[in-house]
Amino acid sequence: MMNAVMIVELKKHVQDKGLVFWIFLLPILFTVLFIAIFTSGVDDATRQEVIQSIVPGYVVMFVFFIMISMVEVFIKDRDKGMTARLASTPLKSYSYLLGKWLPFMFIVLFQIIVLFLFGKVVYDISLGEPIILLILSLFITFTVTALGLAMSLIVNTENMGIAITQIIALGGAMLSGLWMPLEMMPDFMQTIARFLPQYWAHQSFQDAMAGTTQVSELFQTLGVLFAIGLAAFIIAMIRYPYFLKRAVN
């Protein structure tokens, strides 16, 4: 039963042109635009250094926008009666949540791979430690979609979900040094950054791209990302009964 839910959801998302825009076209457009702006008139060495920061920075920023699609899917299912109908079947609550959640994990992981490959093909970015990049991609995928799952079961409307996602994605990007080097930011903002998943993912992506990953720092990043994702999943499980009570029969 869970597999059926997952397959149906995955097919639906693949055919969603709006989702394609959010996860592929918009990140690529922003990446090209900001690289053109920030590398105008600089030497080749500086240009490549800027590119090596912008590409992973925008990868990390834009993966968070999947949360909008997650909220939209759960709210529509709730309001159209689909959630209530599935709840009346032998399908377990965790199976329902996993069936809805896993397709988004596949999509985000594919998004990350495509955006890094775009950076490699178009800007010749360094992918010094591809295995570590893949591991980091898996962990940030888990974290982002777990946060999206929790938010989908907490918010009451799609507009609320969109507003919160923008705060998380754009505010987190600004505070985590995705738009400018963290060293250029005030000390209090650098302190705040260490509490955000964007900071850990971006720093580790840059280290892996440069081939300078330290094992202790990598495990610290993975631990932080997993802890945030696990906490979000637990919140989602706790909130599911309340979400179900609001579902239309």
Coordinates of N, CA and C in Angstrom, one line a residue:
M1 N 0.8 -1.2 0.0 CA 0.0 0.0 0.0 C 0.9 1.3 0.0
M2 N 1.9 1.3 0.8 CA 2.8 2.4 0.8 C 3.5 2.6 -0.5
N3 N 3.9 1.5 -1.2 CA 4.5 1.6 -2.5 C 3.6 2.2 -3.5
A4 N 2.3 1.9 -3.4 CA 1.3 2.4 -4.3 C 1.2 3.9 -4.2
V5 N 1.1 4.4 -2.9 CA 1.1 5.8 -2.7 C 2.3 6.5 -3.2
M6 N 3.4 5.9 -3.0 CA 4.7 6.5 -3.4 C 4.8 6.6 -4.9
I7 N 4.4 5.6 -5.6 CA 4.4 5.6 -7.1 C 3.5 6.6 -7.7
V8 N 2.3 6.7 -7.1 CA 1.3 7.6 -7.6 C 1.8 9.1 -7.4
E9 N 2.4 9.3 -6.3 CA 2.9 10.7 -6.0 C 4.0 11.0 -6.9
L10 N 4.9 10.1 -7.1 CA 6.1 10.4 -7.9 C 5.7 10.7 -9.4
K11 N 4.7 9.9 -9.9 CA 4.3 10.2 -11.2 C 3.6 11.6 -11.3
K12 N 2.9 11.9 -10.3 CA 2.2 13.2 -10.3 C 3.2 14.4 -10.2
H13 N 4.3 14.2 -9.5 CA 5.3 15.3 -9.3 C 6.1 15.4 -10.6
V14 N 6.4 14.3 -11.3 CA 7.1 14.4 -12.5 C 6.4 15.1 -13.6
Q15 N 5.1 15.1 -13.6 CA 4.2 15.8 -14.6 C 3.9 17.2 -14.2
D16 N 4.4 17.6 -13.0 CA 4.1 19.0 -12.5 C 5.1 20.0 -13.1
K17 N 4.6 20.8 -14.0 CA 5.5 21.8 -14.7 C 6.0 22.9 -13.7
G18 N 5.1 23.2 -12.7 CA 5.5 24.2 -11.8 C 6.6 23.7 -10.9
L19 N 6.6 22.5 -10.5 CA 7.7 21.9 -9.7 C 9.0 21.9 -10.5
V20 N 8.9 21.6 -11.8 CA 10.1 21.7 -12.6 C 10.7 23.1 -12.6
F21 N 9.9 24.1 -12.7 CA 10.3 25.5 -12.7 C 11.1 25.8 -11.3
W22 N 10.5 25.4 -10.2 CA 11.0 25.7 -8.9 C 12.3 25.0 -8.6
I23 N 12.5 23.7 -9.1 CA 13.6 23.0 -8.7 C 14.8 23.0 -9.7
F24 N 14.4 23.3 -10.9 CA 15.5 23.3 -12.0 C 15.7 24.7 -12.6
L25 N 14.7 25.2 -13.2 CA 14.8 26.4 -14.1 C 15.2 27.6 -13.2
L26 N 14.5 27.9 -12.1 CA 14.7 29.0 -11.3 C 16.1 29.0 -10.7
P27 N 16.6 27.9 -10.1 CA 17.9 27.9 -9.5 C 19.0 28.1 -10.6
I28 N 18.8 27.6 -11.8 CA 19.8 27.8 -12.9 C 19.8 29.2 -13.3
L29 N 18.6 29.8 -13.4 CA 18.6 31.2 -13.8 C 19.3 32.1 -12.8
F30 N 19.0 31.9 -11.5 CA 19.6 32.7 -10.4 C 21.1 32.5 -10.4
T31 N 21.5 31.2 -10.6 CA 23.0 30.9 -10.6 C 23.7 31.7 -11.7
V32 N 23.2 31.6 -12.9 CA 23.8 32.3 -14.0 C 23.8 33.8 -13.8
L33 N 22.7 34.3 -13.3 CA 22.6 35.8 -13.1 C 23.6 36.3 -12.1
F34 N 23.6 35.6 -10.9 CA 24.5 36.1 -9.9 C 26.0 35.9 -10.1
I35 N 26.3 34.8 -10.9 CA 27.7 34.6 -11.3 C 28.1 35.7 -12.2
A36 N 27.2 36.1 -13.1 CA 27.5 37.2 -14.1 C 27.7 38.5 -13.3
I37 N 26.9 38.7 -12.3 CA 27.0 40.0 -11.6 C 28.3 40.0 -10.7
F38 N 28.6 39.0 -10.0 CA 29.7 39.0 -9.0 C 31.0 38.7 -9.6
T39 N 31.1 38.2 -10.9 CA 32.4 37.9 -11.5 C 32.7 38.9 -12.6
S40 N 31.9 39.9 -12.7 CA 32.1 41.0 -13.7 C 33.4 41.8 -13.4
G41 N 34.3 41.7 -14.3 CA 35.5 42.6 -14.2 C 36.6 42.0 -13.2
V42 N 36.5 40.8 -12.8 CA 37.5 40.2 -11.9 C 38.4 39.3 -12.7
D43 N 39.6 39.0 -12.1 CA 40.5 38.1 -12.7 C 40.0 36.6 -12.7
D44 N 40.6 35.7 -13.4 CA 40.2 34.4 -13.6 C 40.2 33.6 -12.2
A45 N 41.2 33.8 -11.4 CA 41.3 33.1 -10.2 C 40.2 33.5 -9.2
T46 N 39.9 34.8 -9.1 CA 38.8 35.3 -8.3 C 37.5 34.8 -8.8
R47 N 37.3 34.8 -10.1 CA 36.1 34.4 -10.7 C 35.8 32.9 -10.3
Q48 N 36.8 32.1 -10.4 CA 36.5 30.7 -10.1 C 36.2 30.5 -8.6
E49 N 36.9 31.3 -7.8 CA 36.6 31.2 -6.4 C 35.2 31.6 -6.0
V50 N 34.7 32.6 -6.7 CA 33.3 33.1 -6.5 C 32.3 32.0 -7.0
I51 N 32.6 31.4 -8.1 CA 31.8 30.4 -8.7 C 31.7 29.2 -7.8
Q52 N 32.9 28.8 -7.2 CA 32.9 27.7 -6.3 C 32.1 27.9 -5.0
S53 N 31.8 29.1 -4.7 CA 30.9 29.4 -3.6 C 29.5 29.6 -3.9
I54 N 29.2 30.2 -5.1 CA 27.9 30.5 -5.5 C 27.1 29.2 -5.9
V55 N 27.7 28.3 -6.6 CA 27.0 27.1 -7.1 C 26.5 26.3 -5.9
P56 N 27.4 25.9 -4.9 CA 26.8 25.1 -3.8 C 25.9 26.0 -2.9
G57 N 26.1 27.3 -2.9 CA 25.2 28.1 -2.1 C 23.8 28.2 -2.6
Y58 N 23.7 28.2 -3.9 CA 22.4 28.3 -4.5 C 21.7 26.9 -4.6
V59 N 22.6 25.9 -4.6 CA 22.0 24.5 -4.5 C 21.3 24.4 -3.1
V60 N 22.1 24.8 -2.1 CA 21.5 24.6 -0.7 C 20.3 25.5 -0.5
M61 N 20.3 26.7 -1.1 CA 19.2 27.6 -0.9 C 17.9 27.1 -1.6
F62 N 18.1 26.6 -2.8 CA 16.9 26.3 -3.6 C 16.3 24.9 -3.2
V63 N 17.0 24.0 -2.6 CA 16.4 22.8 -2.2 C 15.3 23.0 -1.2
F64 N 15.4 24.1 -0.4 CA 14.4 24.4 0.6 C 13.0 24.7 0.0
F65 N 13.0 25.1 -1.3 CA 11.7 25.5 -1.9 C 10.9 24.3 -2.2
I66 N 11.4 23.1 -2.1 CA 10.5 21.9 -2.2 C 9.5 21.9 -1.1
M67 N 9.7 22.6 0.0 CA 8.8 22.6 1.1 C 7.4 23.2 0.6
I68 N 7.4 24.1 -0.3 CA 6.2 24.7 -0.8 C 5.3 23.6 -1.5
S69 N 6.0 22.8 -2.3 CA 5.2 21.7 -3.0 C 4.7 20.7 -2.0
M70 N 5.5 20.4 -1.0 CA 5.1 19.5 0.0 C 3.8 20.0 0.8
V71 N 3.8 21.2 1.2 CA 2.7 21.8 1.8 C 1.5 21.7 0.9
E72 N 1.7 22.1 -0.3 CA 0.5 22.1 -1.3 C -0.1 20.7 -1.4
V73 N 0.7 19.7 -1.5 CA 0.2 18.3 -1.7 C -0.6 17.9 -0.4
F74 N 0.0 18.1 0.8 CA -0.7 17.6 2.0 C -2.0 18.4 2.2
I75 N -2.0 19.7 2.0 CA -3.2 20.5 2.2 C -4.3 20.1 1.3
K76 N -3.9 19.9 0.0 CA -4.9 19.5 -1.0 C -5.5 18.1 -0.6
D77 N -4.7 17.2 -0.3 CA -5.2 15.9 0.1 C -6.1 16.0 1.4
R78 N -5.7 16.8 2.3 CA -6.5 17.0 3.5 C -7.9 17.6 3.1
D79 N -7.9 18.7 2.3 CA -9.1 19.4 2.0 C -10.0 18.7 1.0
K80 N -9.5 17.8 0.2 CA -10.3 17.1 -0.8 C -10.7 15.7 -0.4
G81 N -10.4 15.3 0.9 CA -10.9 14.1 1.4 C -10.0 12.9 1.2
M82 N -8.9 13.1 0.5 CA -8.0 11.9 0.2 C -7.4 11.4 1.5
T83 N -6.9 12.3 2.4 CA -6.3 11.9 3.7 C -7.3 11.1 4.5
A84 N -8.5 11.6 4.6 CA -9.5 10.8 5.4 C -9.8 9.5 4.8
R85 N -9.9 9.4 3.5 CA -10.2 8.1 2.9 C -9.0 7.1 3.1
L86 N -7.8 7.6 3.0 CA -6.6 6.7 3.2 C -6.6 6.3 4.7
A87 N -7.0 7.2 5.6 CA -6.9 6.9 7.0 C -7.9 5.8 7.4
S88 N -9.0 5.6 6.5 CA -10.0 4.6 6.8 C -9.6 3.2 6.3
T89 N -8.5 3.1 5.6 CA -7.9 1.9 5.1 C -7.0 1.3 6.2
P90 N -6.5 0.1 6.0 CA -5.5 -0.5 6.9 C -4.1 0.2 6.8
L91 N -4.0 1.2 5.9 CA -2.7 1.8 5.8 C -2.3 2.5 7.1
K92 N -1.1 2.2 7.6 CA -0.6 2.8 8.8 C -0.2 4.2 8.6
S93 N -0.2 5.0 9.7 CA 0.1 6.5 9.5 C 1.5 6.7 9.0
Y94 N 2.4 5.9 9.5 CA 3.8 6.1 9.1 C 4.0 5.7 7.7
S95 N 3.2 4.7 7.2 CA 3.3 4.2 5.8 C 2.8 5.3 4.9
Y96 N 1.7 6.0 5.3 CA 1.1 7.1 4.5 C 2.1 8.2 4.4
L97 N 2.7 8.6 5.6 CA 3.7 9.7 5.6 C 4.9 9.4 4.7
L98 N 5.4 8.1 4.8 CA 6.6 7.7 4.0 C 6.3 7.7 2.6
G99 N 5.0 7.2 2.2 CA 4.6 7.2 0.8 C 4.6 8.5 0.2
K100 N 4.2 9.5 1.0 CA 4.1 10.9 0.5 C 5.5 11.6 0.5
W101 N 6.3 11.2 1.5 CA 7.6 11.8 1.7 C 8.7 11.4 0.8
L102 N 8.8 10.1 0.6 CA 9.9 9.5 -0.2 C 10.0 10.1 -1.6
P103 N 8.9 10.3 -2.4 CA 9.0 10.9 -3.7 C 9.7 12.2 -3.7
F104 N 9.4 13.0 -2.7 CA 10.1 14.3 -2.6 C 11.6 14.2 -2.3
M105 N 12.0 13.1 -1.6 CA 13.4 12.9 -1.3 C 14.1 12.6 -2.7
F106 N 13.5 11.7 -3.5 CA 14.0 11.4 -4.8 C 14.2 12.7 -5.7
I107 N 13.2 13.5 -5.6 CA 13.2 14.7 -6.4 C 14.3 15.7 -6.0
V108 N 14.4 15.9 -4.7 CA 15.5 16.8 -4.2 C 16.9 16.3 -4.5
L109 N 17.1 15.0 -4.3 CA 18.4 14.4 -4.6 C 18.7 14.6 -6.1
F110 N 17.7 14.3 -6.9 CA 17.9 14.5 -8.4 C 18.2 16.0 -8.7
Q111 N 17.5 16.9 -8.0 CA 17.7 18.3 -8.2 C 19.2 18.7 -7.8
I112 N 19.7 18.2 -6.7 CA 21.1 18.5 -6.3 C 22.1 18.0 -7.3
I113 N 21.9 16.8 -7.8 CA 22.8 16.2 -8.8 C 22.8 17.0 -10.1
V114 N 21.6 17.4 -10.5 CA 21.5 18.2 -11.8 C 22.2 19.5 -11.7
L115 N 22.0 20.2 -10.5 CA 22.5 21.5 -10.4 C 24.1 21.5 -10.2
F116 N 24.6 20.5 -9.6 CA 26.0 20.3 -9.5 C 26.6 20.0 -10.9
L117 N 25.9 19.1 -11.6 CA 26.4 18.8 -13.0 C 26.3 20.0 -13.9
F118 N 25.3 20.8 -13.7 CA 25.2 22.1 -14.5 C 26.4 23.0 -14.2
G119 N 26.8 23.1 -12.9 CA 28.0 23.9 -12.5 C 29.2 23.3 -13.1
K120 N 29.3 22.0 -13.2 CA 30.5 21.3 -13.7 C 30.6 21.6 -15.2
V121 N 29.5 21.4 -15.9 CA 29.5 21.5 -17.4 C 29.7 22.9 -17.9
V122 N 29.0 23.8 -17.2 CA 29.0 25.2 -17.7 C 30.1 26.0 -17.1
Y123 N 30.5 25.8 -15.8 CA 31.5 26.7 -15.2 C 32.7 25.9 -14.7
D124 N 32.7 24.6 -15.0 CA 33.9 23.8 -14.7 C 34.3 23.9 -13.2
I125 N 33.3 23.8 -12.4 CA 33.5 23.7 -10.9 C 34.3 22.5 -10.6
S126 N 35.0 22.5 -9.5 CA 35.7 21.3 -9.0 C 34.8 20.5 -8.2
L127 N 34.8 19.2 -8.4 CA 34.1 18.2 -7.6 C 35.1 17.2 -7.0
G128 N 35.9 17.8 -6.2 CA 37.1 17.1 -5.7 C 36.8 15.7 -5.0
E129 N 35.7 15.7 -4.2 CA 35.4 14.4 -3.5 C 33.9 14.1 -3.8
P130 N 33.7 13.5 -4.9 CA 32.3 13.2 -5.3 C 31.5 12.3 -4.4
I131 N 32.2 11.3 -3.8 CA 31.5 10.4 -2.8 C 31.0 11.2 -1.6
I132 N 31.8 12.1 -1.1 CA 31.4 12.9 0.0 C 30.3 13.9 -0.4
L133 N 30.4 14.4 -1.6 CA 29.3 15.3 -2.1 C 28.0 14.5 -2.1
L134 N 28.1 13.3 -2.5 CA 26.8 12.5 -2.6 C 26.3 12.2 -1.2
I135 N 27.2 11.9 -0.3 CA 26.7 11.6 1.1 C 26.1 12.9 1.7
L136 N 26.7 14.0 1.5 CA 26.2 15.3 2.0 C 24.8 15.6 1.3
S137 N 24.7 15.2 0.0 CA 23.4 15.5 -0.7 C 22.3 14.6 -0.1
L138 N 22.6 13.4 0.3 CA 21.6 12.5 0.9 C 21.2 13.1 2.2
F139 N 22.1 13.6 3.0 CA 21.7 14.1 4.3 C 20.9 15.4 4.2
I140 N 21.3 16.3 3.4 CA 20.6 17.5 3.3 C 19.2 17.3 2.7
T141 N 19.1 16.3 1.8 CA 17.8 15.9 1.2 C 16.9 15.4 2.4
F142 N 17.4 14.6 3.2 CA 16.7 14.1 4.4 C 16.2 15.2 5.3
T143 N 17.1 16.1 5.6 CA 16.8 17.2 6.5 C 15.7 18.1 5.9
V144 N 15.9 18.6 4.6 CA 15.0 19.5 4.0 C 13.6 18.9 3.9
T145 N 13.5 17.7 3.4 CA 12.2 17.1 3.2 C 11.5 16.7 4.5
A146 N 12.3 16.4 5.6 CA 11.7 16.2 6.9 C 11.1 17.5 7.4
L147 N 11.8 18.6 7.3 CA 11.3 19.9 7.7 C 10.0 20.2 6.9
G148 N 10.0 19.9 5.6 CA 8.8 20.1 4.8 C 7.7 19.3 5.2
L149 N 8.0 18.0 5.6 CA 6.9 17.1 6.1 C 6.3 17.7 7.4
A150 N 7.2 18.1 8.3 CA 6.7 18.7 9.6 C 5.8 19.9 9.4
M151 N 6.3 20.8 8.5 CA 5.6 22.0 8.2 C 4.2 21.8 7.6
S152 N 4.2 20.7 6.7 CA 3.0 20.4 6.0 C 1.9 20.0 6.9
L153 N 2.3 19.4 8.1 CA 1.3 18.9 9.0 C 1.0 19.9 10.1
I154 N 1.7 21.0 10.1 CA 1.5 22.1 11.1 C 0.7 23.2 10.6
V155 N 1.0 23.7 9.4 CA 0.3 24.9 8.9 C -1.1 24.6 8.5
N156 N -1.9 25.6 8.5 CA -3.4 25.5 8.2 C -3.7 25.7 6.7
T157 N -2.8 26.6 6.1 CA -3.1 27.0 4.7 C -1.8 26.9 3.9
E158 N -2.0 26.9 2.5 CA -0.9 26.9 1.6 C -0.1 28.2 1.7
N159 N -0.9 29.3 1.8 CA -0.2 30.6 1.9 C 0.7 30.7 3.1
M160 N 0.3 30.1 4.2 CA 1.1 30.1 5.4 C 2.4 29.3 5.2
G161 N 2.2 28.2 4.5 CA 3.4 27.4 4.2 C 4.3 28.1 3.3
I162 N 3.8 28.8 2.3 CA 4.7 29.5 1.3 C 5.4 30.6 2.1
A163 N 4.8 31.3 3.0 CA 5.4 32.4 3.7 C 6.5 31.9 4.6
I164 N 6.2 30.8 5.3 CA 7.2 30.2 6.2 C 8.4 29.7 5.4
T165 N 8.1 29.0 4.3 CA 9.2 28.5 3.4 C 10.1 29.6 3.0
Q166 N 9.6 30.8 2.6 CA 10.4 31.9 2.1 C 11.3 32.4 3.3
I167 N 10.7 32.4 4.5 CA 11.5 32.9 5.6 C 12.7 31.9 5.9
I168 N 12.4 30.6 5.8 CA 13.4 29.6 6.1 C 14.4 29.6 4.9
A169 N 14.0 29.6 3.7 CA 14.9 29.5 2.6 C 15.7 30.8 2.4
L170 N 15.1 32.0 2.3 CA 15.8 33.2 2.1 C 16.5 33.8 3.3
G171 N 15.8 33.7 4.5 CA 16.4 34.1 5.7 C 17.6 33.2 6.1
G172 N 17.4 31.9 5.9 CA 18.5 31.0 6.2 C 19.7 31.2 5.3
A173 N 19.4 31.5 4.0 CA 20.4 31.7 3.0 C 21.3 33.0 3.4
M174 N 20.6 34.0 3.8 CA 21.2 35.3 4.1 C 22.1 35.1 5.4
L175 N 21.6 34.4 6.4 CA 22.3 34.3 7.7 C 23.4 33.2 7.6
S176 N 23.3 32.3 6.6 CA 24.3 31.2 6.6 C 25.4 31.5 5.6
G177 N 25.5 32.6 5.0 CA 26.6 33.0 4.2 C 26.5 32.4 2.8
L178 N 25.2 32.1 2.3 CA 25.1 31.6 1.0 C 25.1 32.8 -0.1
W179 N 24.8 34.0 0.4 CA 24.8 35.1 -0.5 C 26.2 35.9 -0.5
M180 N 26.8 35.8 0.6 CA 28.1 36.5 0.7 C 29.0 35.7 1.7
P181 N 30.3 35.8 1.6 CA 31.2 35.1 2.5 C 30.8 35.3 4.0
L182 N 30.8 34.3 4.8 CA 30.4 34.4 6.2 C 31.3 35.3 7.0
E183 N 32.6 35.3 6.6 CA 33.6 36.1 7.3 C 33.3 37.6 7.2
M184 N 32.5 38.0 6.2 CA 32.2 39.4 6.0 C 31.0 39.9 6.8
M185 N 30.3 38.9 7.5 CA 29.1 39.2 8.2 C 29.5 39.5 9.7
P186 N 28.6 40.2 10.4 CA 28.8 40.6 11.8 C 28.9 39.3 12.7
D187 N 29.6 39.4 13.8 CA 29.9 38.2 14.6 C 28.6 37.6 15.1
F188 N 27.6 38.4 15.4 CA 26.3 37.7 15.9 C 25.6 36.9 14.9
M189 N 25.8 37.4 13.6 CA 25.2 36.6 12.5 C 25.9 35.3 12.2
Q190 N 27.3 35.4 12.4 CA 28.1 34.2 12.3 C 27.7 33.1 13.4
T191 N 27.4 33.6 14.5 CA 26.9 32.7 15.6 C 25.6 32.1 15.3
I192 N 24.7 32.9 14.8 CA 23.3 32.4 14.4 C 23.5 31.3 13.3
A193 N 24.4 31.6 12.4 CA 24.5 30.6 11.2 C 24.8 29.2 11.7
R194 N 25.5 29.0 12.8 CA 25.9 27.7 13.3 C 24.7 26.9 13.8
F195 N 23.5 27.5 13.9 CA 22.3 26.8 14.3 C 21.5 26.5 13.1
L196 N 21.9 26.8 11.9 CA 21.1 26.6 10.7 C 21.7 25.5 9.8
P197 N 20.9 24.6 9.3 CA 21.4 23.5 8.4 C 22.0 24.0 7.1
Q198 N 21.6 25.2 6.6 CA 22.2 25.7 5.4 C 23.7 26.0 5.6
Y199 N 24.1 26.5 6.8 CA 25.5 26.8 7.0 C 26.3 25.5 7.0
W200 N 25.9 24.5 7.7 CA 26.6 23.2 7.7 C 26.8 22.6 6.4
A201 N 25.6 22.6 5.6 CA 25.7 22.0 4.3 C 26.6 22.7 3.3
H202 N 26.5 24.1 3.4 CA 27.3 24.9 2.4 C 28.8 24.7 2.7
Q203 N 29.1 24.8 4.0 CA 30.6 24.7 4.3 C 31.1 23.4 3.9
S204 N 30.4 22.3 4.2 CA 30.9 21.0 3.9 C 30.9 20.7 2.4
F205 N 29.9 21.3 1.7 CA 29.9 21.2 0.2 C 31.2 21.8 -0.4
Q206 N 31.5 23.0 0.1 CA 32.7 23.7 -0.4 C 33.9 22.9 -0.1
D207 N 34.0 22.4 1.1 CA 35.2 21.6 1.5 C 35.4 20.4 0.6
A208 N 34.2 19.7 0.3 CA 34.3 18.5 -0.5 C 34.6 18.8 -2.0
M209 N 34.1 20.0 -2.5 CA 34.4 20.4 -3.8 C 35.9 20.7 -3.9
A210 N 36.5 21.3 -2.9 CA 37.9 21.7 -2.9 C 38.8 20.5 -2.6
G211 N 38.2 19.4 -2.1 CA 39.0 18.2 -1.7 C 39.7 18.3 -0.4
T212 N 39.2 19.2 0.5 CA 39.8 19.5 1.8 C 39.0 19.0 3.0
T213 N 38.1 18.1 2.8 CA 37.2 17.6 3.9 C 38.0 17.0 5.0
Q214 N 37.7 17.5 6.2 CA 38.2 16.8 7.4 C 37.2 15.9 8.0
V215 N 37.6 14.7 8.3 CA 36.6 13.6 8.8 C 35.8 14.1 9.9
S216 N 36.4 14.7 10.9 CA 35.7 15.2 12.1 C 34.7 16.2 11.8
E217 N 35.0 17.1 10.9 CA 34.1 18.2 10.5 C 32.9 17.6 9.7
L218 N 33.2 16.6 8.9 CA 32.2 16.0 8.1 C 31.2 15.3 9.0
F219 N 31.7 14.5 9.9 CA 30.8 13.8 10.8 C 29.9 14.8 11.7
Q220 N 30.6 15.9 12.0 CA 29.8 16.9 12.8 C 28.7 17.5 11.9
T221 N 28.9 17.8 10.6 CA 27.9 18.2 9.7 C 26.8 17.2 9.6
L222 N 27.2 16.0 9.3 CA 26.2 14.9 9.1 C 25.3 14.7 10.4
G223 N 26.0 14.8 11.5 CA 25.2 14.7 12.8 C 24.2 15.8 13.0
V224 N 24.6 17.1 12.7 CA 23.7 18.2 12.8 C 22.5 18.0 11.8
L225 N 22.8 17.7 10.6 CA 21.8 17.6 9.6 C 20.8 16.4 10.0
F226 N 21.4 15.3 10.4 CA 20.5 14.2 10.8 C 19.6 14.5 12.0
A227 N 20.2 15.2 13.0 CA 19.5 15.6 14.2 C 18.3 16.5 13.9
I228 N 18.6 17.5 13.0 CA 17.5 18.4 12.6 C 16.4 17.6 11.9
G229 N 16.8 16.8 10.9 CA 15.8 16.0 10.2 C 15.0 15.0 11.1
L230 N 15.7 14.4 12.0 CA 15.0 13.5 12.9 C 14.0 14.2 13.8
A231 N 14.4 15.3 14.3 CA 13.5 16.1 15.2 C 12.3 16.5 14.4
A232 N 12.5 16.9 13.1 CA 11.4 17.3 12.3 C 10.4 16.1 12.0
F233 N 11.0 15.0 11.8 CA 10.2 13.8 11.5 C 9.4 13.4 12.8
I234 N 10.0 13.5 13.9 CA 9.2 13.2 15.2 C 8.1 14.2 15.4
I235 N 8.3 15.5 15.1 CA 7.3 16.5 15.1 C 6.1 16.1 14.2
A236 N 6.5 15.7 13.0 CA 5.5 15.3 12.0 C 4.6 14.2 12.5
M237 N 5.2 13.2 13.1 CA 4.5 12.0 13.6 C 3.6 12.5 14.8
I238 N 4.0 13.4 15.6 CA 3.2 13.9 16.7 C 2.0 14.7 16.1
R239 N 2.3 15.5 15.1 CA 1.3 16.4 14.5 C 0.2 15.6 13.7
Y240 N 0.6 14.4 13.2 CA -0.3 13.8 12.2 C -1.7 13.6 12.7
P241 N -1.9 13.1 14.0 CA -3.3 12.9 14.4 C -4.1 14.2 14.4
Y242 N -3.5 15.4 14.7 CA -4.1 16.7 14.7 C -4.5 17.1 13.2
F243 N -3.5 16.8 12.3 CA -3.7 17.0 10.9 C -4.9 16.2 10.4
L244 N -5.0 14.9 10.8 CA -6.1 14.0 10.4 C -7.4 14.5 10.9
K245 N -7.5 15.1 12.1 CA -8.7 15.6 12.6 C -9.3 16.8 11.8
R246 N -8.4 17.5 11.1 CA -8.9 18.6 10.3 C -9.2 18.2 8.9
A247 N -9.0 16.9 8.6 CA -9.2 16.4 7.2 C -10.7 16.3 6.9
V248 N -11.0 16.6 5.7 CA -12.4 16.6 5.2 C -12.8 15.1 4.9
N249 N -13.9 14.7 5.4 CA -14.4 13.3 5.2 C -15.1 13.2 3.8

